[in-house]
XYZ file of C-alpha atoms in Angstrom:
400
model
C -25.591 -1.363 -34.243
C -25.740 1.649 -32.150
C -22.921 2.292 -28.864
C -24.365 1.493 -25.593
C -24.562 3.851 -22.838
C -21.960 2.833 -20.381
C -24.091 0.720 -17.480
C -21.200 -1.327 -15.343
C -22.892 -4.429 -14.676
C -23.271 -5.526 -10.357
C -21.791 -8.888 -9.444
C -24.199 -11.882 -8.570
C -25.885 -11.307 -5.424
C -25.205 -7.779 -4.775
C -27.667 -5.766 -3.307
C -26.380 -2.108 -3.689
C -28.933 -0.917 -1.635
C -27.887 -2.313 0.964
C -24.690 -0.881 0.820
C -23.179 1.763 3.576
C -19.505 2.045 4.238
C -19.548 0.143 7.799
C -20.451 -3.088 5.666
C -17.660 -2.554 3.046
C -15.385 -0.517 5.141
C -12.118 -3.556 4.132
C -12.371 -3.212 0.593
C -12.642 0.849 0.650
C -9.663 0.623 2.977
C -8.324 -1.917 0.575
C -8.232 0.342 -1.983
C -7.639 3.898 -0.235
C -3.663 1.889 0.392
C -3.332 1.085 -3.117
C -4.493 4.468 -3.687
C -2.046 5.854 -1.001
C 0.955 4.593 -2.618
C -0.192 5.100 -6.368
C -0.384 8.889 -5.510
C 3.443 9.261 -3.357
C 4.761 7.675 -6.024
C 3.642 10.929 -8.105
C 3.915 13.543 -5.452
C 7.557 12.163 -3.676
C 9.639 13.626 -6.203
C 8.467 17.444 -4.970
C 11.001 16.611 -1.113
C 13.404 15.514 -3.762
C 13.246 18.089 -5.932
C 16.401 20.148 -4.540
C 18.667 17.110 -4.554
C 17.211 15.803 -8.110
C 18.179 19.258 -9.311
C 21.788 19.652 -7.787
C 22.373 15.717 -8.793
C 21.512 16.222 -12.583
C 22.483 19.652 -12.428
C 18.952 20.709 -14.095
C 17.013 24.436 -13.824
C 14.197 25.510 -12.313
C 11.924 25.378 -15.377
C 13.570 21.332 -15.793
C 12.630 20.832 -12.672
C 9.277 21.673 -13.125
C 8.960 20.196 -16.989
C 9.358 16.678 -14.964
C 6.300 16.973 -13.442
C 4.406 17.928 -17.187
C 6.315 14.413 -18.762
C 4.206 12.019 -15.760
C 0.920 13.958 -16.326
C 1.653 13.551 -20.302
C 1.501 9.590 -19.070
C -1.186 10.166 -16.649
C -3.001 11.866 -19.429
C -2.728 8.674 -22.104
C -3.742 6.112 -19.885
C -6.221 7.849 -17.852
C -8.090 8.732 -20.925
C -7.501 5.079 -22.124
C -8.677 3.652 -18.546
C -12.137 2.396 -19.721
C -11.199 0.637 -22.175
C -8.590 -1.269 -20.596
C -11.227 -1.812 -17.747
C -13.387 -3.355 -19.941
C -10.637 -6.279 -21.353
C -9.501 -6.643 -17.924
C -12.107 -6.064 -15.089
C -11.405 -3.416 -12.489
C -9.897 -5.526 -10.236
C -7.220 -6.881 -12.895
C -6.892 -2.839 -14.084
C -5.593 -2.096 -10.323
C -3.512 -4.801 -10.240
C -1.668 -3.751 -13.352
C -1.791 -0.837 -12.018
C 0.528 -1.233 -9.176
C 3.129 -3.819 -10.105
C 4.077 -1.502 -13.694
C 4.161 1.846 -11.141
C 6.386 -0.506 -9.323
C 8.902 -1.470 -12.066
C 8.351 2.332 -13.194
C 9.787 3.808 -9.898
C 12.583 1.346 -10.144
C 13.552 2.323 -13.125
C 13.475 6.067 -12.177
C 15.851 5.941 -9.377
C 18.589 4.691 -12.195
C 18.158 7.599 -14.330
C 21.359 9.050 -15.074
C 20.230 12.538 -17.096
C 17.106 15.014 -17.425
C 16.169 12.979 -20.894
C 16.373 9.281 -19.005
C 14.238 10.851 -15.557
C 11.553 12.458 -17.974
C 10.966 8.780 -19.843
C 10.602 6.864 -17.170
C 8.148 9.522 -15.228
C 6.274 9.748 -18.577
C 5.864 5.601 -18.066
C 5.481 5.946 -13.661
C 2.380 8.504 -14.754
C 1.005 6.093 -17.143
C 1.250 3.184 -14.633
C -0.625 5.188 -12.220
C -3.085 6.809 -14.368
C -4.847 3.234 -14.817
C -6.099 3.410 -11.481
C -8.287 6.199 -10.448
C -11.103 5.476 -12.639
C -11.301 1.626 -11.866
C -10.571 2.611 -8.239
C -13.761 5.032 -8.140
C -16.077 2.987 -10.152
C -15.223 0.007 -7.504
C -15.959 2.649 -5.036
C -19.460 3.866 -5.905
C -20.704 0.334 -7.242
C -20.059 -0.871 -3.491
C -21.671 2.023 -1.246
C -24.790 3.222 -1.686
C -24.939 6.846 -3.445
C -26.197 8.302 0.239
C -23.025 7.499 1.124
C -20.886 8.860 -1.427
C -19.133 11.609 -0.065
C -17.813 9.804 3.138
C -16.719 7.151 1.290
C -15.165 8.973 -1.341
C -13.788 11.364 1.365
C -11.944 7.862 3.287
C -10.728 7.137 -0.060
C -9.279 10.633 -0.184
C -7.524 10.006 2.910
C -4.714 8.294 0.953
C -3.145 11.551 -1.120
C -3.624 13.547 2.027
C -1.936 11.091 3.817
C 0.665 10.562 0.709
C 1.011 14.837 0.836
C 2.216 14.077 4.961
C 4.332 10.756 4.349
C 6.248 11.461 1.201
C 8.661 14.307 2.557
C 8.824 12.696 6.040
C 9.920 9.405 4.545
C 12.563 10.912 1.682
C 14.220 13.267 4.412
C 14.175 9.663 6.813
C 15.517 7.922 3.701
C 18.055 10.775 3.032
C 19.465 10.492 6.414
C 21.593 7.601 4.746
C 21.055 7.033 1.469
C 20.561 9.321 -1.475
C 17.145 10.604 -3.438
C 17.626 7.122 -5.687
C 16.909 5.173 -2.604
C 13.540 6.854 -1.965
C 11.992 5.757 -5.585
C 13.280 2.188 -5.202
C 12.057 1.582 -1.193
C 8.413 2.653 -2.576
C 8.831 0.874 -6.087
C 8.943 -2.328 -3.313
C 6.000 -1.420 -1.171
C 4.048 -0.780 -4.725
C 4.499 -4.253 -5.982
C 3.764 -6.228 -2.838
C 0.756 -4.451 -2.034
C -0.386 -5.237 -5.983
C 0.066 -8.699 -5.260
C -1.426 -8.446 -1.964
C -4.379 -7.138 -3.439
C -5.075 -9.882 -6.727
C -4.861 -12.624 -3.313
C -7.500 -10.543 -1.236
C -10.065 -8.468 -3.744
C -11.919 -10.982 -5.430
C -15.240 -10.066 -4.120
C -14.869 -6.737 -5.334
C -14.411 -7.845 -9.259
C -16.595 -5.628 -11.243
C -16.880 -5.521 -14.944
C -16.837 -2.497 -17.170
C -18.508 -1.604 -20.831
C -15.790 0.129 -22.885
C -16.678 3.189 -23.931
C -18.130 4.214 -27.311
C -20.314 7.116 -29.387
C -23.015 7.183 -27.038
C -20.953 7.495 -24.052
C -18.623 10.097 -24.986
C -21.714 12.086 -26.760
C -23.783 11.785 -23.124
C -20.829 13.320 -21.234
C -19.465 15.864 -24.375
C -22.727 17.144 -24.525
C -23.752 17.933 -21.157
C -21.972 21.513 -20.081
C -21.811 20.281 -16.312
C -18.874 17.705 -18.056
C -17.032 20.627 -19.246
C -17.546 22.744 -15.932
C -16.264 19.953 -14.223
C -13.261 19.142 -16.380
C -12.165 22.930 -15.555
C -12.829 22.651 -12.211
C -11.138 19.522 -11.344
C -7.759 21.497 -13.242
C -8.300 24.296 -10.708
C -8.729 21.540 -7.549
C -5.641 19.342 -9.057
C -3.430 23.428 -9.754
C -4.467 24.299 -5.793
C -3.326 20.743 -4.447
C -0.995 18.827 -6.144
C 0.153 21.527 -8.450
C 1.327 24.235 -5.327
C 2.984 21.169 -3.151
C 5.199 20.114 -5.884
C 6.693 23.412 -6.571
C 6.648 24.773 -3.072
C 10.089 23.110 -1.153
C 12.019 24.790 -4.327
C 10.002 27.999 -3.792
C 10.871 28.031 0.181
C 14.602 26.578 -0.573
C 14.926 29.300 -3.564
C 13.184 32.379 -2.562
C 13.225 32.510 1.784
C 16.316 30.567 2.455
C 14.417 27.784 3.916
C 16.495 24.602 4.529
C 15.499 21.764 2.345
C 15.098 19.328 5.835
C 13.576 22.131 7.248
C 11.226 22.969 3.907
C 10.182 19.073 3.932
C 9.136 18.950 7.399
C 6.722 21.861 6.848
C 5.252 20.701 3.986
C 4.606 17.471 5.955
C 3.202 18.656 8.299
C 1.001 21.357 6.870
C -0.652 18.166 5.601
C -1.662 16.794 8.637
C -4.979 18.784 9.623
C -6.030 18.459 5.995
C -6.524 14.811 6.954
C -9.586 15.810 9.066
C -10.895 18.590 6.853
C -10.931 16.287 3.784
C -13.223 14.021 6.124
C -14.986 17.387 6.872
C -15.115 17.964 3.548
C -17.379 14.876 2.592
C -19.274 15.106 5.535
C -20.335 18.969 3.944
C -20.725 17.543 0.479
C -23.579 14.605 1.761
C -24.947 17.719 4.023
C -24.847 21.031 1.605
C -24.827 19.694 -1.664
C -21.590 18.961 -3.949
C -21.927 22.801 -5.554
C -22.547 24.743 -2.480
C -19.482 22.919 -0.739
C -17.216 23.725 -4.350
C -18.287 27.476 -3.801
C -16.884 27.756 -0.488
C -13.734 25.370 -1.038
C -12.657 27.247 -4.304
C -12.891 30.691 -3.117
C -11.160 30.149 0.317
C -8.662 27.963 -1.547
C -7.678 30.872 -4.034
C -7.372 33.432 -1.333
C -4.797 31.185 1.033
C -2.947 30.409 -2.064
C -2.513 33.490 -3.400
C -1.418 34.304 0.368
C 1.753 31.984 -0.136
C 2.880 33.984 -3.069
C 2.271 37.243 -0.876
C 3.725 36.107 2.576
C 7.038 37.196 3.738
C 9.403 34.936 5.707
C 7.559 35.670 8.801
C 4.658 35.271 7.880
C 4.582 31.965 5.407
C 3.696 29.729 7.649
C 0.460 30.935 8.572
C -0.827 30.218 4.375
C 0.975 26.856 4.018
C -1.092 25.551 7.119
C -4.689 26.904 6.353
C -4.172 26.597 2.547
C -4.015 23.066 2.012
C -7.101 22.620 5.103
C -9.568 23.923 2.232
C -7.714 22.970 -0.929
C -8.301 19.115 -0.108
C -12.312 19.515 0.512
C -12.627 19.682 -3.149
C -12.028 16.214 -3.808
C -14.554 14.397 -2.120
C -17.027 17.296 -3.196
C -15.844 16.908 -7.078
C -15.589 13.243 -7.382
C -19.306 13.254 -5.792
C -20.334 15.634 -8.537
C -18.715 14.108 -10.922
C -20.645 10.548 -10.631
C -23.680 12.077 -10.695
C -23.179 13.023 -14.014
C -24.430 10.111 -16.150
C -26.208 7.044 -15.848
C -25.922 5.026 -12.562
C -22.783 3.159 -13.603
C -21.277 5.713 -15.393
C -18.480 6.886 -13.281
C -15.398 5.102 -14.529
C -16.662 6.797 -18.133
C -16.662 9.880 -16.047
C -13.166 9.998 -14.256
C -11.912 8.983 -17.203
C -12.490 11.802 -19.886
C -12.949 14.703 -17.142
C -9.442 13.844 -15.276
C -6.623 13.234 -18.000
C -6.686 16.911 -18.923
C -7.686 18.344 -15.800
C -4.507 16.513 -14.424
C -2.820 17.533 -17.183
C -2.962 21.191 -16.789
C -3.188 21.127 -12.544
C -0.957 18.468 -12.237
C 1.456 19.235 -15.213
C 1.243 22.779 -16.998
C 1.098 24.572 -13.479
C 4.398 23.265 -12.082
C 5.555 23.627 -15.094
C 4.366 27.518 -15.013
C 5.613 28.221 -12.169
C 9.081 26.631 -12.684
C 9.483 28.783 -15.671
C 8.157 32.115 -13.421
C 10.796 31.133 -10.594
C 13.274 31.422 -13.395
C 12.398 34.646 -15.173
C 10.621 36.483 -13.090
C 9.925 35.135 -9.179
C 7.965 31.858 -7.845
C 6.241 33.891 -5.670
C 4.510 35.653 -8.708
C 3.542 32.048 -10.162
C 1.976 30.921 -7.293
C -0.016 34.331 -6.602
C -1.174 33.951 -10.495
C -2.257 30.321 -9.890
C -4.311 31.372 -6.312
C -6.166 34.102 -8.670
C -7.351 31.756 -11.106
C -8.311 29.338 -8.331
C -10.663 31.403 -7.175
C -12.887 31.944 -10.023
C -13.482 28.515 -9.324
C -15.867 29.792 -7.030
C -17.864 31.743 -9.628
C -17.910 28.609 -12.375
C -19.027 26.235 -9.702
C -22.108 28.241 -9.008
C -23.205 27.780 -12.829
C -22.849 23.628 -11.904
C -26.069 22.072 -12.258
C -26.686 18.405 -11.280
């Protein structure tokens, strides 16, 4: 009997064409919180990075190896997503989700050594790596493809938002507590909203095929997959892979004080909140590939300006740099679903983003960790902006 081609099946009564994001504007908000939280517990250990490293009395390079052990766990269960989707449900797979990234985060803050911290961030990145693809396949199968980039862009309010809260909150928590008490505060939120969520989302149950042959032959075959899968690394590297390294680059290499380094990297967040919005708004307009052009090579040019900058001058690229860096997501995820059958997109997210988080997410820190130690993490972060931008030149190749 030959694989099926991944079609997610639509609920009883659901009229998808009917579907714009005023009429299902709960549930995406629903799910941009669970999304919120599911993403600072991945990104809060960047504010906490200088006391995690004078606490277990780790290196740069250690520092930034952390970082590689949750995408490793990211990586497994991302990749693994659709067919846990397809025992479970999506609804069920979020759920999971949150209450194991819960119990994950606890279990961090009680890590006494760099061996203990990198286990349980290998399990906190597989907790959280169920989520994405049930959480954008619940997306798309509610609003109407028209539609797509604003409500994928309200969705990506939550990491942008996450990028603004986490070193706001840890330097809050800090005031009185130490970097352990950070993990288990949002290890509490994490649950309760997962339970919060199995009481409210039943109307937003889908189903999902697991994957087979077919599927992974539609997507393996089709160069736009791998063009994507590279791109998505370069969006992940000029995002989440420069803000986790960047309060030990301005602690380590321009004297910056950590409370002081936090606060700026908070707050550098805060416009990127309206250009991610921006962002989709260009993607429905323009087209996903025109919009990638412009994001990737603006994106390498401010990055590689942060690597460049001197202490007068920093500022200026840690404010406009993450502005562009965060249009690419509503652009990419956009892209991304159109690749495939109607239906598809779980399938999608979940082969393309494992190893695209993997290297952005993981083998950048990682990279430049081990550059702040030999050489400078100014260099690191320079060499990272220069590949970003030939982002620009792939993404015109992108055909959808």
């Amino acid at each position: 009997m030959k694989d099926k081609i991944l079609i997610e099946p639509e609920p009883d009564g659901f009229d998808r064409k009917g579907a714009n994001l005023s009429t299902q504007i709960g549930p995406v908000l629903l799910l941009t919180a669970i999304f919120f939280l599911n993403f600072s517990a991945r990104v809060v250990y960047a504010p906490l990075m200088p006391e995690i490293e004078t606490d277990l009395n780790i290196t740069h390079s250690d520092a930034g190896s952390m970082f590689f052990y949750l995408s490793i766990g990211y990586f497994i269960t991302l990749l693994g997503s659709g067919w846990v989707a397809a025992s479970l449900n999506h609804r069920r797979t979020i759920i999971l989700s949150s209450v194991v990234l819960g119990l994950a985060l606890f279990f961090t803050a009680f890590s006494g050594g760099l061996k203990t911290i990198r286990f349980t961030l290998l399990l906190l990145g597989a907790a959280a790596g169920l989520y994405l693809p049930s959480g954008i396949a619940t997306l798309t199968q509610l609003i109407n493809q028209r539609h797509w980039g604003k409500a994928l862009a309200v969705h990506e309010l939550a990491p942008n938002l996450g990028f603004i809260m986490a070193p706001l909150l840890s330097e809050l928590i800090m005031i009185w507590f130490s970097w352990r008490s950070v993990p288990v505060m949002l290890g509490i939120t994490t649950i309760f909203l997962g339970i919060g969520f199995a009481f409210y989302s039943r109307e937003v149950s889908f189903t999902s095929v697991p994957p087979g042959f077919t599927s992974f032959k539609l997507f393996f075959s089709n160069p736009a997959f791998w063009i994507m899968v590279i791109l998505f690394s370069l969006g992940i590297a000029g995002t989440l892979g420069i803000y986790t390294m960047l309060p030990l680059y301005l602690v380590a290499e321009h004297a910056i004080d950590r409370n002081y380094a936090n606060t700026l990297l908070s707050f550098s967040r805060i416009l990127s909140l309206f250009t991610a919005l921006a962002g989709g708004w260009t993607s429905d307009r323009f087209g996903p590939r025109n919009t990638l052009i412009i994001v990737f090579l603006f994106s390498g040019i401010t990055t590689m300006a942060i690597g460049a900058a001197s202490d007068h001058w920093i500022i200026v690229p840690i404010f406009l740099q993450p502005m562009i860096a965060v249009c690419f997501f509503p652009a990419g995820f956009a892209a991304l679903s159109r690749i495939g059958p109607p239906g598809a997109s779980n399938i999608a997210v979940s082969l393309a983003a494992p190893l695209a988080f993997m290297i952005g997410g993981g083998a950048v820190p990682s990279l430049i960790g081990f550059m702040g130690d030999t050489i400078s993490f100014a260099s690191g972060i320079g060499l990272v902006g220069g590949v970003i931008t030939l982002g620009a030149l792939l993404s015109y190749f992108l055909k959808l």
